[in-house]
Structure formats: structure tokens, C-alpha cells
Amino acid sequence: MNVHDSEKVVGTLLARGYAQVETPDQAALILYNTCSIRDKAEQKVFSRLQQFRREAGKGRLFGVLGCVAQQEGERIFERAPHVNLVAGSASYSQLPQLLSRLESGDHRVTGLGLDREETFETPFTRRDNPYRAYITIIEGCDKACAYCVVPATRGPERSRSSHNILEEARQLAEAGSTEIQLLGQNVNSYRDPSARQWDFAALLMGVGEIPGIRRVRFTTSHPRDFSKDIVDAIDANPVLANHVHLPVQSGSSRVLAAMQRLYTREEYLRRIEWLKGARRKISITTDIIVGFPGETEADFAETLSLLDEVEYDSLFSFKYSPRPNTPAVNLEDRIPEEEKTRRLMILNERQRAIQIRRNTELIESLKEVLVEGRNASGQWVGRTLENRVLNFPGPDGNGHSLLGQYVRVRVTRAGPNSLAGEYAGLALGT
Ligand code: SAM
Ligand code: SF4
């Protein structure tokens, strides 16, 4: 989502006549797009701001955008007095006006309102990848997970109209994008504000029918709002990725209640049953937080047993990080940092074994990948529809680039995080 926000900001700047440069020291205006989901990300922003200022930053304009900007607001001017612009993502639709104030010599400009209506749509998005395009379908979040800054930094949920989304997807397909990734904090909370009132499953079907689009991905799905219709849509249309990222956070219903996640382990597992019962094989991935206040050894053991039960294809794991303005920040019974680290290591080890086992099962299978680039040893790298990374040497005697092409690759080796294979020709319809 942040990558896509940056694309929109870059597009807005280009439309105002700015040109993008290779390195910060060539720039007259430097914008930092920031994340405050965990404390470490936030600290990095301030250290980068100071470091660059010392080295080469004199006489330039600096802006801080994104969630740290929204969270810290004008305090940023105190911590980093050389900053000129502070704006949260809910104010990006006003970016042209904010920039114009900067350009006319204003030294302290802020955009900190949490707009309740508007989404940040811009005709000027400059997309980094010509084959895969991100489309935001819903902004903000109406949930209140006890650990999470997002509702405070990105505001309440606002869905874009389905007409608008389909139009953007059509234009992208005409411009050569073949993969669309629908984005939102909780994509499946999508509610079409237009008269046709589509839900997320209907939107998926609509985007999946656009000529020229070969893959539709979506992230993130919230378990509470995850309906069987979404699985049925994936089953009905092979253009929809057979991959669902369904963050569980913990395997213990007690911890889930403390986190205010709005589902129990059993309810979550019901969704997993739907996914596993689909006609197509659907890859399932998740997010886990270890060391939430009060998480006992028994709670943690339940998370480990959930990994064994679901057998995720991959997961993002985090140590709980207390965040300002969140319900959990004042909870007692904090877990010591070393204990969080220990649990994280155990979790990752357990998951690594599962991934090795699951990836090994794919050896000898034929996969279609969209080629995204080359790895450090010069092999092509692509992604399968279920989002697995597959490396393969280029076809012999074929000098032309495979970038952006759909090709078939036979899997020959499997590691915990990626697969390796042999080129087996261009995919059908390429
Ligand atoms: N909306 C998505 C959901 O509810 O599943 C998640 C969005 S959040 C930006 C991405 C992930 O960051 C979460 O799934 C969670 O695992 C992690 N995260 C959020 N707040 C955190 C915190 N305070 N400490 C550690 N991890 C956190
Ligand atoms: Fe954060 Fe929870 Fe909203 Fe996800 S659903 S963004 S974790 S508050």
C-alpha cells in the first residue's frame, strides 16, 4: 500500500512539472513516505532524516508523508526542524495545494486532517511496474485491533465506486498491465458506494472479466469479513489468484479476544476449511504477532499448533511492538523482549519446516510464471499465480528478454522461500 501511495505522490509531482532524480543529493525536494506500524520503522525515519541532513541536506526542502506524519503531526518539526511539509495519507488529495504553498516560500506546511469521505484518487499515478498495477479499492480501517495504529493514521473506511475501479483497471489493461493487485487494509470489507452496491466478491468477478487482465491479486483480507462467496469467485474464474493472505495474528482465542480481532480460532479455521474445500488449490499465507501482552506459553503453543493445522505457504511474523494511541499500549503483563525474540525464532523454525515440505511437493510440476526480473546470478525470476517465487535460467540461445512475459517453468528444486526450475516455453496466449 505504501509503495502504491508513493506511486501516486510521484505522479502528482510529475504532473506539476517536477522531475524524478536518481539519488537524494540531486534533489531539491525530498519526501519520505513513512510507516509507523512498528516502532522500528518509525525510528528509521528520524535517523534517516538526521543522517541525510548532516551529509548533504542543506538548502533543500524536506517532507514527511504517511503514517508517521499523521501520528506525530507537528511534533515532527520539533524533532527534525529542517522538515517543511508533514502530511498523512488521508490528505494526499490536497497535495497540489500543499506543494504550491511550499513553492511560494511557506516553511511549515501540514496536511493532517483525517478526511472522512474522500479517497486519494489521482489521474497522475506514475506506476513503477509496467506489467503489474496496484489499485486501491478501499482506504482506512473501521476495526479497532488493540495493537494497531492504522485506524488512527489512515482514518475510517472509504470504498471507491466499482465503476471507477473497473475504469482504472480497463485503462491499465489497455496500457499493457496484465496483472492487477487490488489493495486495502481490509479489501473484503469493500462496500461499493455506487447504486449497484457490489460487495468484494462481486468486484473480484468484475475485475476478473476485463479483457487483457491475466491475473487479479488482492490483499489484505480480514478473517471476520471473509465470506464463502470469495472462495466461490476464485473457483469460478481462473484469472483470480489462487492465493489468500488471511492474517490470523494468534492461534489462541484468548489472545485474539484481547487483541479485539473479532473472531475465535474456530471461526478462523472455518474460513480455512472453505479455502481447503475449494476446487482449485488455494495458497494460504498469514501474519502472526508474538508476545502480545499476556500471551502465555500455552497461548503461544496454540499458535504453533495452528501452523501445523493450516500449513501456510508463508507467513510474516512480528514481535509485538507497543504503539502510541492504541488500546494495548497501556496493557500490563508485557512480555520481555528476549522472550518475544525466542518465540519468534521458534515460530519461524516451525514454519520453515512446513514451507520446505510444501515446496518440495511441487517438484516436477509445471508452473506458469510472470517474469519480473533477474536474480543476483543472472537467472530469471517470476511469480506463480499463487505468489511463489520461481528462479530459472533463460532458454538456450534465446537472447531476447522475458521480462513481463508469461512462461511455463518445470520445478526442479525447492527451498523454504523459493523454487528453482527449467524453462519449458512461453505460456499459452502469450
Ligand atoms: N488489516 C490487516 C489485518 O487486519 O489483517 C493487517 C494490516 S497491518 C498494516 C499488517 C500487519 O502488521 C498485521 O497483520 C500485524 O501482523 C502487523 N502489526 C500491526 N500492528 C503491529 C504491532 N503493534 N506490533 C507488531 N505487529 C503489528
Ligand atoms: Fe489494523 Fe486491525 Fe485494521 Fe488490520 S483490521 S488495519 S490490524 S486495526
Tab-separated table of C-alpha atoms and ligand atoms in Angstrom:
chain	number	residue	atom	x	y	z
A	1	MET	CA	0.000	0.000	0.000
A	2	ASN	CA	2.847	2.389	0.803
A	3	VAL	CA	4.565	1.561	-2.472
A	4	HIS	CA	1.383	2.456	-4.298
A	5	ASP	CA	0.917	5.655	-2.260
A	6	SER	CA	4.431	6.649	-3.359
A	7	GLU	CA	3.462	5.987	-6.984
A	8	LYS	CA	0.511	8.357	-6.595
A	9	VAL	CA	2.657	11.046	-4.950
A	10	VAL	CA	5.300	10.735	-7.692
A	11	GLY	CA	2.549	11.025	-10.330
A	12	THR	CA	1.192	14.165	-8.664
A	13	LEU	CA	4.679	15.728	-8.586
A	14	LEU	CA	5.416	14.853	-12.226
A	15	ALA	CA	2.118	16.474	-13.243
A	16	ARG	CA	3.250	19.678	-11.513
A	17	GLY	CA	6.442	19.748	-13.566
A	18	TYR	CA	8.833	18.074	-11.129
A	19	ALA	CA	11.300	15.513	-12.470
A	20	GLN	CA	12.413	12.461	-10.526
A	21	VAL	CA	16.164	12.114	-9.813
A	22	GLU	CA	18.287	9.053	-9.076
A	23	THR	CA	19.672	9.967	-5.649
A	24	PRO	CA	18.535	12.244	-2.806
A	25	ASP	CA	21.584	14.520	-3.175
A	26	GLN	CA	20.447	15.517	-6.666
A	27	ALA	CA	17.019	16.545	-5.355
A	28	ALA	CA	15.670	19.963	-4.400
A	29	LEU	CA	12.643	18.409	-2.671
A	30	ILE	CA	12.935	15.175	-0.685
A	31	LEU	CA	9.819	13.362	0.504
A	32	TYR	CA	9.924	10.468	2.962
A	33	ASN	CA	6.933	8.146	2.798
A	34	THR	CA	6.774	6.576	6.234
A	35	CYS	CA	5.341	3.584	8.108
A	36	SER	CA	4.540	3.546	11.817
A	37	ILE	CA	3.150	0.037	12.120
A	38	ARG	CA	6.055	-0.877	14.406
A	39	ASP	CA	8.388	1.315	16.424
A	40	LYS	CA	11.466	0.236	14.451
A	41	ALA	CA	10.059	1.612	11.185
A	42	GLU	CA	9.261	4.894	12.889
A	43	GLN	CA	12.762	5.261	14.394
A	44	LYS	CA	14.297	4.633	10.986
A	45	VAL	CA	12.538	7.703	9.578
A	46	PHE	CA	14.065	10.016	12.148
A	47	SER	CA	17.548	8.573	11.822
A	48	ARG	CA	17.416	8.872	8.004
A	49	LEU	CA	16.174	12.450	8.253
A	50	GLN	CA	19.073	13.404	10.556
A	51	GLN	CA	21.687	11.470	8.646
A	52	PHE	CA	20.858	12.989	5.280
A	53	ARG	CA	20.538	16.469	6.715
A	54	ARG	CA	24.093	16.193	8.117
A	55	GLU	CA	25.594	14.813	4.922
A	56	ALA	CA	24.055	16.824	2.140
A	57	GLY	CA	20.670	18.143	3.051
A	58	LYS	CA	21.331	21.854	3.489
A	59	GLY	CA	19.310	24.191	1.296
A	60	ARG	CA	16.737	21.573	0.306
A	61	LEU	CA	13.084	21.123	1.102
A	62	PHE	CA	12.052	18.084	3.163
A	63	GLY	CA	8.652	16.483	3.585
A	64	VAL	CA	7.442	13.614	5.766
A	65	LEU	CA	4.421	11.751	4.418
A	66	GLY	CA	2.461	8.686	5.528
A	67	CYS	CA	1.618	7.212	8.902
A	68	VAL	CA	4.477	8.684	10.976
A	69	ALA	CA	3.452	12.116	9.655
A	70	GLN	CA	-0.172	11.504	10.642
A	71	GLN	CA	0.775	10.115	14.043
A	72	GLU	CA	3.410	12.651	15.083
A	73	GLY	CA	1.953	15.699	13.309
A	74	GLU	CA	3.631	18.995	14.160
A	75	ARG	CA	5.919	17.291	16.702
A	76	ILE	CA	7.995	16.290	13.656
A	77	PHE	CA	9.025	19.942	13.257
A	78	GLU	CA	10.439	19.815	16.799
A	79	ARG	CA	12.357	16.564	16.312
A	80	ALA	CA	13.586	17.491	12.818
A	81	PRO	CA	13.421	21.296	12.424
A	82	HIS	CA	14.563	21.187	8.790
A	83	VAL	CA	11.313	19.454	7.735
A	84	ASN	CA	8.970	21.725	5.759
A	85	LEU	CA	5.975	19.507	4.976
A	86	VAL	CA	4.122	16.979	7.148
A	87	ALA	CA	1.144	15.195	5.554
A	88	GLY	CA	-0.745	11.970	6.287
A	89	SER	CA	-2.120	9.772	3.522
A	90	ALA	CA	-5.700	10.981	4.071
A	91	SER	CA	-4.554	14.463	2.962
A	92	TYR	CA	-2.776	13.487	-0.252
A	93	SER	CA	-5.701	14.654	-2.356
A	94	GLN	CA	-4.664	18.146	-1.210
A	95	LEU	CA	-1.022	17.578	-2.109
A	96	PRO	CA	-1.065	20.013	-5.074
A	97	GLN	CA	-2.235	22.851	-2.788
A	98	LEU	CA	0.278	21.893	-0.077
A	99	LEU	CA	3.095	21.866	-2.641
A	100	SER	CA	2.040	25.211	-4.027
A	101	ARG	CA	2.343	26.733	-0.535
A	102	LEU	CA	5.818	25.231	-0.191
A	103	GLU	CA	6.823	26.575	-3.589
A	104	SER	CA	5.705	30.061	-2.658
A	105	GLY	CA	8.026	30.066	0.343
A	106	ASP	CA	5.900	28.734	3.225
A	107	HIS	CA	8.290	26.931	5.592
A	108	ARG	CA	5.885	24.862	7.676
A	109	VAL	CA	3.052	23.225	5.775
A	110	THR	CA	0.809	20.484	7.183
A	111	GLY	CA	-1.929	18.199	5.876
A	112	LEU	CA	-3.173	16.285	8.887
A	113	GLY	CA	-6.959	16.129	8.511
A	114	LEU	CA	-8.451	12.638	8.508
A	115	ASP	CA	-10.883	13.088	5.653
A	116	ARG	CA	-13.994	11.013	6.258
A	117	GLU	CA	-15.297	11.000	2.717
A	118	GLU	CA	-12.611	11.177	0.098
A	119	THR	CA	-10.233	8.545	-1.145
A	120	PHE	CA	-6.900	9.529	-2.617
A	121	GLU	CA	-7.563	9.127	-6.285
A	122	THR	CA	-5.370	10.832	-8.780
A	123	PRO	CA	-5.196	10.762	-12.562
A	124	PHE	CA	-1.430	11.185	-12.220
A	125	THR	CA	-0.231	7.894	-10.731
A	126	ARG	CA	3.223	7.032	-12.085
A	127	ARG	CA	3.448	3.239	-11.933
A	128	ASP	CA	6.795	1.567	-11.247
A	129	ASN	CA	5.972	-1.726	-12.928
A	130	PRO	CA	4.568	-1.818	-16.476
A	131	TYR	CA	3.065	-5.331	-16.093
A	132	ARG	CA	1.609	-5.297	-12.592
A	133	ALA	CA	-0.523	-2.406	-11.389
A	134	TYR	CA	-1.871	-1.691	-7.920
A	135	ILE	CA	-5.364	-0.300	-7.487
A	136	THR	CA	-6.580	0.908	-4.105
A	137	ILE	CA	-10.194	-0.151	-3.661
A	138	ILE	CA	-10.685	0.801	-0.012
A	139	GLU	CA	-8.787	3.118	2.292
A	140	GLY	CA	-8.672	3.323	6.091
A	141	CYS	CA	-9.966	0.803	8.622
A	142	ASP	CA	-13.082	0.588	10.809
A	143	LYS	CA	-11.758	-2.207	13.018
A	144	ALA	CA	-10.012	-1.484	16.307
A	145	CYS	CA	-7.364	-4.156	16.845
A	146	ALA	CA	-5.789	-3.376	20.185
A	147	TYR	CA	-2.212	-3.247	18.870
A	148	CYS	CA	-2.711	-1.332	15.622
A	149	VAL	CA	-2.107	2.302	14.612
A	150	VAL	CA	-3.853	2.068	11.242
A	151	PRO	CA	-7.328	3.330	12.281
A	152	ALA	CA	-5.642	6.388	13.831
A	153	THR	CA	-3.252	7.049	10.956
A	154	ARG	CA	-5.363	6.196	7.921
A	155	GLY	CA	-8.814	7.116	9.172
A	156	PRO	CA	-12.151	5.336	8.714
A	157	GLU	CA	-13.007	3.025	5.795
A	158	ARG	CA	-13.818	4.651	2.448
A	159	SER	CA	-14.553	2.425	-0.573
A	160	ARG	CA	-14.159	3.612	-4.155
A	161	SER	CA	-17.039	3.155	-6.564
A	162	SER	CA	-16.886	-0.039	-8.616
A	163	HIS	CA	-17.343	1.953	-11.858
A	164	ASN	CA	-14.277	3.951	-11.024
A	165	ILE	CA	-12.203	0.862	-10.158
A	166	LEU	CA	-13.234	-1.015	-13.329
A	167	GLU	CA	-12.475	2.034	-15.458
A	168	GLU	CA	-8.979	2.318	-13.989
A	169	ALA	CA	-8.397	-1.420	-14.478
A	170	ARG	CA	-9.534	-1.188	-18.124
A	171	GLN	CA	-7.201	1.717	-18.784
A	172	LEU	CA	-4.326	-0.167	-17.184
A	173	ALA	CA	-5.051	-3.241	-19.300
A	174	GLU	CA	-5.063	-1.076	-22.438
A	175	ALA	CA	-1.710	0.395	-21.384
A	176	GLY	CA	-0.206	-3.105	-21.119
A	177	SER	CA	-0.692	-4.216	-17.489
A	178	THR	CA	-1.680	-7.856	-17.293
A	179	GLU	CA	-1.708	-8.247	-13.507
A	180	ILE	CA	-3.861	-6.155	-11.196
A	181	GLN	CA	-3.419	-6.119	-7.447
A	182	LEU	CA	-6.398	-4.794	-5.507
A	183	LEU	CA	-5.318	-3.078	-2.308
A	184	GLY	CA	-6.846	-2.177	1.014
A	185	GLN	CA	-6.208	-2.664	4.726
A	186	ASN	CA	-9.210	-4.985	4.591
A	187	VAL	CA	-10.168	-5.499	0.940
A	188	ASN	CA	-13.043	-7.770	1.793
A	189	SER	CA	-14.765	-5.064	3.848
A	190	TYR	CA	-15.302	-3.397	0.457
A	191	ARG	CA	-18.793	-1.898	0.002
A	192	ASP	CA	-19.496	-0.246	-3.330
A	193	PRO	CA	-20.823	3.261	-2.636
A	194	SER	CA	-22.475	3.348	-6.083
A	195	ALA	CA	-26.074	2.256	-6.760
A	196	ARG	CA	-25.070	-1.277	-7.744
A	197	GLN	CA	-23.735	-1.907	-4.205
A	198	TRP	CA	-21.249	-4.602	-5.089
A	199	ASP	CA	-19.525	-6.492	-2.313
A	200	PHE	CA	-15.921	-7.625	-2.616
A	201	ALA	CA	-16.695	-10.945	-4.306
A	202	ALA	CA	-18.753	-9.138	-6.989
A	203	LEU	CA	-15.932	-6.653	-7.530
A	204	LEU	CA	-13.422	-9.508	-7.909
A	205	MET	CA	-15.608	-11.104	-10.565
A	206	GLY	CA	-15.971	-7.752	-12.357
A	207	VAL	CA	-12.222	-7.053	-12.470
A	208	GLY	CA	-11.547	-10.682	-13.464
A	209	GLU	CA	-13.620	-10.252	-16.620
A	210	ILE	CA	-11.692	-7.308	-18.067
A	211	PRO	CA	-10.086	-8.276	-21.388
A	212	GLY	CA	-6.281	-8.337	-21.218
A	213	ILE	CA	-6.100	-8.943	-17.459
A	214	ARG	CA	-4.494	-12.333	-16.823
A	215	ARG	CA	-4.141	-12.163	-13.042
A	216	VAL	CA	-6.022	-10.447	-10.252
A	217	ARG	CA	-4.450	-10.447	-6.795
A	218	PHE	CA	-5.832	-8.853	-3.651
A	219	THR	CA	-4.529	-8.042	-0.215
A	220	THR	CA	-5.281	-7.960	2.732
A	221	SER	CA	-8.351	-9.993	3.664
A	222	HIS	CA	-9.695	-9.738	7.205
A	223	PRO	CA	-10.908	-13.090	8.592
A	224	ARG	CA	-14.011	-11.595	10.204
A	225	ASP	CA	-15.394	-10.317	6.857
A	226	PHE	CA	-14.113	-13.216	4.763
A	227	SER	CA	-17.157	-14.820	3.140
A	228	LYS	CA	-17.582	-18.086	1.240
A	229	ASP	CA	-18.525	-16.008	-1.858
A	230	ILE	CA	-14.873	-15.032	-2.227
A	231	VAL	CA	-13.835	-18.696	-2.428
A	232	ASP	CA	-16.653	-19.318	-4.936
A	233	ALA	CA	-15.424	-16.389	-7.060
A	234	ILE	CA	-11.867	-17.811	-7.067
A	235	ASP	CA	-13.264	-21.196	-8.057
A	236	ALA	CA	-15.312	-19.670	-10.868
A	237	ASN	CA	-12.633	-17.565	-12.544
A	238	PRO	CA	-9.047	-18.817	-13.112
A	239	VAL	CA	-7.875	-15.222	-13.631
A	240	LEU	CA	-8.366	-14.620	-9.891
A	241	ALA	CA	-5.215	-15.587	-7.996
A	242	ASN	CA	-5.494	-18.799	-6.036
A	243	HIS	CA	-3.824	-17.114	-3.090
A	244	VAL	CA	-5.432	-15.639	0.002
A	245	HIS	CA	-3.449	-13.730	2.622
A	246	LEU	CA	-5.538	-14.178	5.759
A	247	PRO	CA	-3.752	-12.733	8.810
A	248	VAL	CA	-4.601	-14.679	11.960
A	249	GLN	CA	-2.214	-12.924	14.416
A	250	SER	CA	-2.562	-15.660	17.085
A	251	GLY	CA	-3.789	-19.246	17.388
A	252	SER	CA	-5.249	-18.629	20.849
A	253	SER	CA	-8.873	-17.462	21.115
A	254	ARG	CA	-7.998	-15.834	24.433
A	255	VAL	CA	-5.283	-13.689	22.839
A	256	LEU	CA	-7.498	-12.990	19.805
A	257	ALA	CA	-10.141	-11.599	22.168
A	258	ALA	CA	-7.553	-9.420	23.922
A	259	MET	CA	-6.379	-8.213	20.518
A	260	GLN	CA	-10.010	-7.348	19.604
A	261	ARG	CA	-9.716	-9.340	16.379
A	262	LEU	CA	-13.465	-10.195	16.325
A	263	TYR	CA	-13.071	-13.923	15.629
A	264	THR	CA	-12.072	-17.076	17.503
A	265	ARG	CA	-9.608	-19.743	16.439
A	266	GLU	CA	-12.571	-21.953	15.494
A	267	GLU	CA	-14.197	-19.249	13.345
A	268	TYR	CA	-10.875	-18.641	11.617
A	269	LEU	CA	-10.455	-22.359	10.954
A	270	ARG	CA	-13.922	-22.430	9.381
A	271	ARG	CA	-12.623	-19.989	6.720
A	272	ILE	CA	-9.591	-22.204	6.222
A	273	GLU	CA	-11.955	-25.147	5.642
A	274	TRP	CA	-13.729	-23.185	2.879
A	275	LEU	CA	-10.387	-22.413	1.267
A	276	LYS	CA	-9.181	-26.001	1.500
A	277	GLY	CA	-12.512	-27.275	0.220
A	278	ALA	CA	-12.261	-25.211	-2.993
A	279	ARG	CA	-11.990	-26.963	-6.357
A	280	ARG	CA	-8.816	-25.011	-7.166
A	281	LYS	CA	-5.817	-25.413	-4.835
A	282	ILE	CA	-5.622	-22.138	-2.933
A	283	SER	CA	-2.402	-20.986	-1.305
A	284	ILE	CA	-2.890	-19.547	2.178
A	285	THR	CA	-0.490	-17.127	3.902
A	286	THR	CA	-0.776	-15.169	7.135
A	287	ASP	CA	0.609	-12.633	9.631
A	288	ILE	CA	1.454	-13.570	13.227
A	289	ILE	CA	2.282	-11.358	16.193
A	290	VAL	CA	4.206	-12.998	19.048
A	291	GLY	CA	4.461	-11.620	22.573
A	292	PHE	CA	1.203	-9.655	22.752
A	293	PRO	CA	0.779	-8.583	26.434
A	294	GLY	CA	-0.416	-11.546	28.485
A	295	GLU	CA	0.441	-14.190	25.852
A	296	THR	CA	1.314	-17.279	27.916
A	297	GLU	CA	3.454	-20.231	26.886
A	298	ALA	CA	0.177	-22.166	26.395
A	299	ASP	CA	-1.229	-19.428	24.110
A	300	PHE	CA	1.949	-19.491	22.082
A	301	ALA	CA	1.754	-23.284	21.818
A	302	GLU	CA	-1.711	-22.809	20.296
A	303	THR	CA	-0.216	-20.549	17.620
A	304	LEU	CA	2.354	-23.236	16.829
A	305	SER	CA	-0.341	-25.895	16.608
A	306	LEU	CA	-2.321	-23.634	14.256
A	307	LEU	CA	0.690	-23.524	11.918
A	308	ASP	CA	0.698	-27.328	11.831
A	309	GLU	CA	-3.037	-27.461	11.279
A	310	VAL	CA	-3.273	-24.875	8.468
A	311	GLU	CA	0.133	-25.462	6.846
A	312	TYR	CA	0.604	-21.949	5.490
A	313	ASP	CA	2.675	-21.434	2.372
A	314	SER	CA	4.388	-18.495	4.012
A	315	LEU	CA	3.924	-16.018	6.815
A	316	PHE	CA	5.035	-12.618	8.058
A	317	SER	CA	5.949	-12.767	11.732
A	318	PHE	CA	6.299	-9.814	14.068
A	319	LYS	CA	7.263	-9.221	17.681
A	320	TYR	CA	4.520	-7.179	19.313
A	321	SER	CA	5.517	-3.526	19.280
A	322	PRO	CA	3.620	-1.153	21.603
A	323	ARG	CA	2.239	1.753	19.561
A	324	PRO	CA	1.021	5.175	20.669
A	325	ASN	CA	-2.752	5.858	20.699
A	326	THR	CA	-3.661	2.152	20.620
A	327	PRO	CA	-5.796	0.331	23.221
A	328	ALA	CA	-2.999	-2.160	24.030
A	329	VAL	CA	-0.340	0.412	24.820
A	330	ASN	CA	-1.314	0.552	28.493
A	331	LEU	CA	-1.841	-3.182	28.983
A	332	GLU	CA	0.178	-4.715	31.737
A	333	ASP	CA	1.823	-8.087	31.634
A	334	ARG	CA	4.307	-7.125	28.976
A	335	ILE	CA	6.417	-9.930	27.539
A	336	PRO	CA	10.181	-9.246	27.841
A	337	GLU	CA	11.970	-8.520	24.557
A	338	GLU	CA	14.218	-11.628	24.830
A	339	GLU	CA	11.162	-13.822	25.285
A	340	LYS	CA	9.499	-12.306	22.202
A	341	THR	CA	12.692	-12.981	20.255
A	342	ARG	CA	12.734	-16.582	21.483
A	343	ARG	CA	9.113	-17.150	20.453
A	344	LEU	CA	9.719	-15.533	17.067
A	345	MET	CA	12.642	-17.881	16.406
A	346	ILE	CA	10.654	-20.968	17.393
A	347	LEU	CA	7.741	-19.843	15.229
A	348	ASN	CA	9.937	-19.192	12.197
A	349	GLU	CA	11.743	-22.514	12.590
A	350	ARG	CA	8.450	-24.393	12.729
A	351	GLN	CA	7.166	-22.558	9.665
A	352	ARG	CA	10.406	-23.097	7.740
A	353	ALA	CA	9.999	-26.863	8.016
A	354	ILE	CA	6.409	-26.588	6.759
A	355	GLN	CA	7.480	-24.474	3.776
A	356	ILE	CA	10.294	-26.866	2.831
A	357	ARG	CA	7.820	-29.742	2.927
A	358	ARG	CA	5.142	-27.925	0.925
A	359	ASN	CA	7.540	-26.545	-1.663
A	360	THR	CA	9.179	-29.958	-2.132
A	361	GLU	CA	5.776	-31.367	-3.099
A	362	LEU	CA	5.853	-29.041	-6.125
A	363	ILE	CA	8.973	-30.614	-7.668
A	364	GLU	CA	8.197	-31.920	-11.189
A	365	SER	CA	5.095	-29.740	-11.522
A	366	LEU	CA	4.715	-27.263	-14.394
A	367	LYS	CA	4.017	-23.681	-13.317
A	368	GLU	CA	3.101	-20.557	-15.226
A	369	VAL	CA	5.041	-17.510	-14.040
A	370	LEU	CA	5.003	-13.816	-14.853
A	371	VAL	CA	8.685	-12.906	-15.271
A	372	GLU	CA	9.623	-9.950	-13.061
A	373	GLY	CA	13.395	-9.626	-13.458
A	374	ARG	CA	16.705	-11.380	-12.851
A	375	ASN	CA	18.279	-12.591	-9.607
A	376	ALA	CA	21.869	-11.921	-8.462
A	377	SER	CA	23.181	-14.877	-10.507
A	378	GLY	CA	21.508	-13.690	-13.696
A	379	GLN	CA	18.628	-16.195	-13.701
A	380	TRP	CA	15.107	-15.045	-14.487
A	381	VAL	CA	12.742	-14.615	-11.541
A	382	GLY	CA	8.994	-14.950	-11.839
A	383	ARG	CA	5.972	-15.448	-9.648
A	384	THR	CA	3.414	-18.196	-9.903
A	385	LEU	CA	-0.274	-17.363	-9.672
A	386	GLU	CA	-0.251	-18.499	-6.043
A	387	ASN	CA	2.579	-15.997	-5.453
A	388	ARG	CA	5.556	-18.357	-5.151
A	389	VAL	CA	8.928	-17.107	-6.385
A	390	LEU	CA	10.428	-19.315	-9.113
A	391	ASN	CA	14.000	-18.853	-10.469
A	392	PHE	CA	15.101	-20.351	-13.767
A	393	PRO	CA	17.932	-19.972	-16.311
A	394	GLY	CA	16.969	-18.361	-19.635
A	395	PRO	CA	16.196	-20.568	-22.619
A	396	ASP	CA	19.395	-21.546	-24.533
A	397	GLY	CA	20.307	-19.389	-27.498
A	398	ASN	CA	17.440	-17.033	-26.794
A	399	GLY	CA	18.865	-13.575	-26.317
A	400	HIS	CA	15.595	-11.688	-26.032
A	401	SER	CA	14.177	-10.504	-22.767
A	402	LEU	CA	11.490	-12.483	-20.968
A	403	LEU	CA	10.598	-9.516	-18.781
A	404	GLY	CA	6.837	-9.125	-18.425
A	405	GLN	CA	6.167	-12.418	-20.266
A	406	TYR	CA	4.156	-15.384	-19.024
A	407	VAL	CA	6.239	-18.545	-19.333
A	408	ARG	CA	5.979	-22.165	-18.256
A	409	VAL	CA	8.629	-23.499	-15.903
A	410	ARG	CA	9.136	-27.050	-14.655
A	411	VAL	CA	10.013	-27.046	-10.937
A	412	THR	CA	13.251	-28.953	-10.256
A	413	ARG	CA	14.319	-27.767	-6.787
A	414	ALA	CA	12.628	-26.340	-3.716
A	415	GLY	CA	13.902	-24.216	-0.839
A	416	PRO	CA	11.940	-22.784	2.094
A	417	ASN	CA	11.280	-19.448	0.383
A	418	SER	CA	11.518	-20.090	-3.337
A	419	LEU	CA	11.561	-22.659	-6.104
A	420	ALA	CA	14.000	-23.271	-8.964
A	421	GLY	CA	13.166	-24.769	-12.323
A	422	GLU	CA	13.713	-25.166	-16.052
A	423	TYR	CA	12.194	-23.063	-18.801
A	424	ALA	CA	9.511	-25.006	-20.672
A	425	GLY	CA	8.270	-22.452	-23.219
A	426	LEU	CA	6.007	-19.451	-23.430
A	427	ALA	CA	2.617	-19.811	-21.755
A	428	LEU	CA	-0.492	-20.215	-23.862
A	429	GLY	CA	-1.972	-16.918	-25.011
A	430	THR	CA	1.403	-15.113	-24.751
B	1	SAM	N1	-5.568	-5.152	8.052
B	1	SAM	C1	-4.757	-6.295	8.087
B	1	SAM	C2	-5.387	-7.310	9.038
B	1	SAM	O1	-6.164	-6.957	9.864
B	1	SAM	O2	-5.031	-8.452	8.959
B	1	SAM	C3	-3.336	-6.031	8.551
B	1	SAM	C4	-2.715	-4.734	8.246
B	1	SAM	S1	-1.293	-4.358	9.212
B	1	SAM	C5	-0.795	-2.962	8.317
B	1	SAM	C6	-0.079	-5.573	8.758
B	1	SAM	C7	0.402	-6.445	9.881
B	1	SAM	O3	1.236	-5.733	10.757
B	1	SAM	C8	-0.669	-7.007	10.788
B	1	SAM	O4	-1.311	-8.107	10.232
B	1	SAM	C9	0.102	-7.366	12.036
B	1	SAM	O5	0.557	-8.703	11.996
B	1	SAM	C10	1.292	-6.405	11.996
B	1	SAM	N2	1.195	-5.416	13.076
B	1	SAM	C11	0.303	-4.415	13.163
B	1	SAM	N3	0.499	-3.719	14.313
B	1	SAM	C12	1.529	-4.322	14.957
B	1	SAM	C13	2.181	-4.076	16.197
B	1	SAM	N4	1.812	-3.085	17.005
B	1	SAM	N5	3.202	-4.888	16.545
B	1	SAM	C14	3.583	-5.908	15.732
B	1	SAM	N6	2.999	-6.182	14.563
B	1	SAM	C15	1.981	-5.388	14.174
B	2	SF4	FE1	-5.002	-2.764	11.909
B	2	SF4	FE2	-6.855	-4.486	12.706
B	2	SF4	FE3	-7.464	-2.563	10.938
B	2	SF4	FE4	-5.920	-4.626	10.215
B	2	SF4	S1	-8.056	-4.726	10.872
B	2	SF4	S2	-5.546	-2.452	9.811
B	2	SF4	S3	-4.733	-4.996	12.052
B	2	SF4	S4	-6.892	-2.276	13.070
